[in-house]
Amino acid sequence: MSLKLENVTTTVGGETHIDNISLELSPGTLHVLIGPTLAGKTSLMRLMAGLDKPSTGRVLVDGEDVTGVSVRLRSVAMVYQQFINYPSFTVYDNIASSLRLTRLSNHEIDLKVREVAITMRIDPLLDRRPAELSGGQQQRTAIARALVKDARLLLLDEPLANLDYKLREELRVELQELFKRRETIVVYATTEPSEALMLGGAAVVLDEGRKLQSGPTLEVFQNPASVAVANIFSDPPMNMIDGEIVDGEARLGEDIRLPLDGHLGQLSPGPYRFGVRAGHLSVVSSPGHEFRFGATVDFAEVSGSETFIHIRHGGAAWVVQEQGVHSFDLGQPIDVFLDAARLFVFADSGRLVAAPAPAGGGTPR
Amino acid sequence: MNKWQDNRAWFLVMPLLLIVALSAIIPLIMVVNTSVQDIFGPGNRVFVGTEWFEEVLSDRRLHDALRRQLTFSGLVLLIEIPLGVAIALAMPKRGWGVSVSLVVLALPLVIPWNVIGTIWIIFTRPDIGLLGVLVNGLGIQFDHTAAALDAWVSVMLMEVWHWTPLVALLAYAGLRAIPDAYYQAARIDGASAWAVFRHIQLPKMRGVLMIAVLLRFMDSFLIYAEPFVLTGGGPGNSTTFLSTYLVKLAVGQSAPGPAAAFSLIYFLIVLPICLVFYQALQNVGTGDKR
């Protein structure tokens, strides 16, 4: 099956939730919807599922117009950010609930339920009720409920957002494996760039109800078409520095001067916005990072095995992501090293004009 | 300095101790004291042991009152809980209708209890009352001061009118706490409205319904003001509940000894119910929450 959205728009009470989006989703591909909260990810999924009817535009399944056709008549399964299971049913009955409405025999249902329970590793918990499960187990049950239907459209709306870090990592890997083996259109909404990159597939970048960019996930990550996409698809958001190209060199920030090498070579003189991901800045000099500039430390935060150093240079706030745990004093002057080959260049309008060549083994952040 | 600090806690605890002593402990001890004596007048009393308890326990009127009380509380639960849930389900989920229905529902709850009795006296009067005239106009003889059944119908109607809104409000709060995703998931599963009620709404309302059942049982078991004002316990003794009877005994018949013994027995009936209430409320939070 293929799913196609044609110029769909939804307006609720004068507010536009989805603004003229066209998309084509093909089976066997994982589609990642990435965007900040309120970008319209959930609204778009509701349109795809048939839970809502678009104000204008059409939804086509296999070329057939299904706009306004009830969700009951479509083949859809959905997993939510909250752990949605029937509270009074056991795990077994929860998984079986959607199959009971089909014409399958009890024996067939039993086989399917047990199979998917083993896949989701909840087979020892089949007799329990949702309230007796941990959060991760509840979400596994909810995912099993969705998988068992073998629906042609599987929607996952930030399914891992309410889980703790460890469980999230674990389930993410398992889900990735599961999606690979399916002939289903899988749509996965997330706010996290790292999650999108791990899942791969095709990405659709959303913001304020509009589609900003779509394409293979890695490609979108490497060539964000605009400043907005670069910010959504970087965590922390991409550092943006105003600058210009004059006299055969790029001048940015207070005193950073870069020669026009590599991908910067063909740029014509004029004002630009330069972007660099936090992971491509460093506080230590290394072969890639040779351009040094001075800054002061605003503050530093340690997250896991990484340190995010918030610095100030030329009146602008930057973030440097450094491996390992480091400590810095507030207001401490610091040398920061920049890799010119990793600079994104955007025109004043926000449009991408030059992207660094894809690097082998760069950190996917 | 140290000593002063150590003793300061007494000043903080004292007011509470005083209030509890004056409002609960001392009256209770006086009731116990009265229940084992025959009092003829000031300074003229005789210790009678368990005589009053024996008399009260074998009193047929007490048995009748207890039976009526249990019937009343049972009927209250049977009518008010399903009706409250039905009202909550029918209430609007958003828009201006929410505030309107909430205010309308809350109205009976904010009227003083004895006023409620008075309202219903007038409402059900066969000569001038809206309900009384209407029902009698339909050819049905209705007078709660004359027929026991009519009195029961009136008291039940008043009770249901007065307290169903509380159940409805609790159930409504429970319903509103269910995330929208549950309903979406049910729609995707193709669940019927009944299945949604049976498997999502009812289990998710379990906690608040538990509270509603216990509150209504307790309240109706101790009911006094409204039926007393409406029927005065009559006609005959047909709407005399435990508390009504207790007051008749203590005030009407000036029999402090039996009344005190009765109070203690009443107290011993209520106490275990309180314990159940407390236990159940403790479990509500930990039980079926998700």
Short mmCIF file of N, CA and C in Angstrom, two decimals, chain A residues 46 49-52 71-72 76-78 80 82-89 97-98 101 131 133-135 138 145 149, chain B residues 179-193 195-196 198-204 286-290:
data_model
loop_
_atom_site.label_atom_id
_atom_site.label_comp_id
_atom_site.label_asym_id
_atom_site.label_seq_id
_atom_site.Cartn_x
_atom_site.Cartn_y
_atom_site.Cartn_z
N ARG A 46 -2.70 11.94 12.99
CA ARG A 46 -4.15 11.75 13.09
C ARG A 46 -4.80 11.82 11.72
N ALA A 49 -4.01 8.53 9.98
CA ALA A 49 -4.79 7.42 10.53
C ALA A 49 -6.24 7.51 10.12
N GLY A 50 -6.71 8.72 9.86
CA GLY A 50 -8.13 8.89 9.58
C GLY A 50 -8.91 9.23 10.83
N LEU A 51 -8.19 9.59 11.91
CA LEU A 51 -8.88 10.01 13.13
C LEU A 51 -9.47 11.40 12.92
N ASP A 52 -8.79 12.20 12.13
CA ASP A 52 -9.29 13.53 11.78
C ASP A 52 -9.42 13.63 10.28
N VAL A 71 -11.67 5.68 10.61
CA VAL A 71 -10.48 4.93 10.98
C VAL A 71 -10.80 3.44 11.14
N ARG A 72 -12.06 3.13 11.48
CA ARG A 72 -12.44 1.73 11.65
C ARG A 72 -12.31 0.92 10.38
N VAL A 76 -4.99 0.42 10.41
CA VAL A 76 -4.08 1.33 11.11
C VAL A 76 -3.79 0.80 12.51
N ALA A 77 -2.56 0.96 12.96
CA ALA A 77 -2.23 0.70 14.36
C ALA A 77 -1.43 1.88 14.86
N MET A 78 -1.60 2.19 16.14
CA MET A 78 -0.92 3.39 16.64
C MET A 78 -0.37 3.15 18.04
N TYR A 80 1.30 5.38 21.32
CA TYR A 80 1.32 6.75 21.81
C TYR A 80 2.46 6.98 22.79
N GLN A 82 1.94 8.24 25.78
CA GLN A 82 1.45 7.62 27.02
C GLN A 82 1.31 6.12 26.76
N PHE A 83 1.35 5.35 27.83
CA PHE A 83 1.24 3.90 27.67
C PHE A 83 -0.24 3.54 27.66
N ILE A 84 -0.79 3.31 26.48
CA ILE A 84 -2.23 3.12 26.37
C ILE A 84 -2.56 1.64 26.26
N ASN A 85 -3.08 1.07 27.36
CA ASN A 85 -3.57 -0.30 27.37
C ASN A 85 -4.90 -0.30 28.10
N TYR A 86 -5.71 -1.33 27.85
CA TYR A 86 -6.97 -1.43 28.58
C TYR A 86 -6.67 -1.81 30.02
N PRO A 87 -7.03 -0.94 30.99
CA PRO A 87 -6.60 -1.18 32.37
C PRO A 87 -7.14 -2.47 32.99
N SER A 88 -8.33 -2.92 32.54
CA SER A 88 -8.92 -4.08 33.20
C SER A 88 -8.54 -5.39 32.53
N PHE A 89 -7.83 -5.32 31.40
CA PHE A 89 -7.43 -6.53 30.68
C PHE A 89 -6.03 -6.97 31.10
N SER A 97 -7.00 -8.01 22.02
CA SER A 97 -8.27 -7.26 21.91
C SER A 97 -8.61 -6.88 20.47
N SER A 98 -7.62 -6.42 19.72
CA SER A 98 -7.97 -5.97 18.37
C SER A 98 -8.22 -7.16 17.44
N LEU A 101 -11.89 -8.74 17.17
CA LEU A 101 -12.89 -8.14 16.28
C LEU A 101 -12.75 -8.65 14.85
N ALA A 131 -1.44 -2.22 35.30
CA ALA A 131 -1.02 -1.51 36.51
C ALA A 131 0.09 -2.25 37.24
N LEU A 133 2.68 -3.54 35.76
CA LEU A 133 3.88 -3.56 34.92
C LEU A 133 4.68 -2.27 35.11
N SER A 134 5.97 -2.33 34.79
CA SER A 134 6.78 -1.12 34.78
C SER A 134 6.43 -0.31 33.53
N GLY A 135 6.90 0.92 33.48
CA GLY A 135 6.62 1.76 32.32
C GLY A 135 7.09 1.13 31.02
N GLN A 138 4.86 -1.68 30.09
CA GLN A 138 3.56 -1.19 29.59
C GLN A 138 3.68 -0.75 28.14
N ARG A 145 0.47 -4.63 21.07
CA ARG A 145 -0.92 -4.45 20.64
C ARG A 145 -0.98 -3.90 19.21
N LYS A 149 -1.65 -6.46 15.05
CA LYS A 149 -2.70 -6.20 14.06
C LYS A 149 -2.22 -6.38 12.64
N PRO B 179 -6.71 10.17 29.47
CA PRO B 179 -6.09 10.82 28.32
C PRO B 179 -6.85 10.51 27.03
N ASP B 180 -6.90 11.49 26.16
CA ASP B 180 -7.63 11.36 24.90
C ASP B 180 -7.11 10.17 24.08
N ALA B 181 -5.82 9.86 24.27
CA ALA B 181 -5.22 8.77 23.49
C ALA B 181 -5.96 7.44 23.70
N TYR B 182 -6.55 7.25 24.89
CA TYR B 182 -7.30 6.02 25.13
C TYR B 182 -8.47 5.89 24.16
N TYR B 183 -9.18 7.01 23.99
CA TYR B 183 -10.35 6.98 23.11
C TYR B 183 -9.92 6.78 21.66
N GLN B 184 -8.80 7.44 21.31
CA GLN B 184 -8.25 7.26 19.96
C GLN B 184 -7.90 5.80 19.72
N ALA B 185 -7.18 5.23 20.69
CA ALA B 185 -6.76 3.84 20.56
C ALA B 185 -7.98 2.93 20.39
N ALA B 186 -9.04 3.24 21.15
CA ALA B 186 -10.25 2.42 21.07
C ALA B 186 -10.90 2.58 19.70
N ARG B 187 -10.87 3.80 19.17
CA ARG B 187 -11.45 4.02 17.84
C ARG B 187 -10.68 3.23 16.80
N ILE B 188 -9.34 3.25 16.92
CA ILE B 188 -8.51 2.52 15.96
C ILE B 188 -8.77 1.03 16.08
N ASP B 189 -9.00 0.55 17.31
CA ASP B 189 -9.30 -0.86 17.51
C ASP B 189 -10.71 -1.21 17.04
N GLY B 190 -11.53 -0.20 16.81
CA GLY B 190 -12.91 -0.46 16.40
C GLY B 190 -13.80 -0.85 17.55
N ALA B 191 -13.45 -0.36 18.77
CA ALA B 191 -14.25 -0.73 19.94
C ALA B 191 -15.59 -0.01 19.94
N SER B 192 -16.64 -0.69 20.43
CA SER B 192 -17.97 -0.08 20.50
C SER B 192 -18.03 0.86 21.70
N ALA B 193 -19.08 1.68 21.73
CA ALA B 193 -19.24 2.62 22.83
C ALA B 193 -19.33 1.87 24.16
N ALA B 195 -17.97 -1.06 24.83
CA ALA B 195 -16.64 -1.57 25.16
C ALA B 195 -15.77 -0.46 25.74
N VAL B 196 -15.89 0.75 25.18
CA VAL B 196 -15.13 1.87 25.71
C VAL B 196 -15.52 2.13 27.16
N ARG B 198 -17.02 -0.04 29.29
CA ARG B 198 -16.73 -1.18 30.13
C ARG B 198 -15.23 -1.36 30.38
N HIS B 199 -14.41 -1.11 29.36
CA HIS B 199 -13.00 -1.47 29.47
C HIS B 199 -12.06 -0.28 29.64
N ILE B 200 -12.55 0.92 29.39
CA ILE B 200 -11.68 2.08 29.60
C ILE B 200 -12.25 2.99 30.68
N GLN B 201 -13.49 3.47 30.47
CA GLN B 201 -14.00 4.48 31.38
C GLN B 201 -14.25 3.91 32.78
N LEU B 202 -14.92 2.76 32.85
CA LEU B 202 -15.24 2.21 34.17
C LEU B 202 -13.98 1.87 34.97
N PRO B 203 -13.02 1.13 34.39
CA PRO B 203 -11.81 0.85 35.17
C PRO B 203 -11.05 2.11 35.58
N LYS B 204 -11.06 3.12 34.69
CA LYS B 204 -10.33 4.34 35.01
C LYS B 204 -11.05 5.16 36.07
N THR B 286 -2.90 3.71 45.29
CA THR B 286 -1.88 2.78 44.83
C THR B 286 -2.41 1.76 43.84
N GLY B 287 -3.72 1.62 43.80
CA GLY B 287 -4.31 0.55 42.99
C GLY B 287 -4.21 0.79 41.50
N ASP B 288 -5.35 0.84 40.87
CA ASP B 288 -5.43 0.89 39.40
C ASP B 288 -5.24 2.32 38.92
N LYS B 289 -4.03 2.78 38.99
CA LYS B 289 -3.87 4.20 38.68
C LYS B 289 -3.60 4.47 37.22
N ARG B 290 -2.80 3.63 36.62
CA ARG B 290 -2.40 3.92 35.24
C ARG B 290 -3.42 3.45 34.22
#
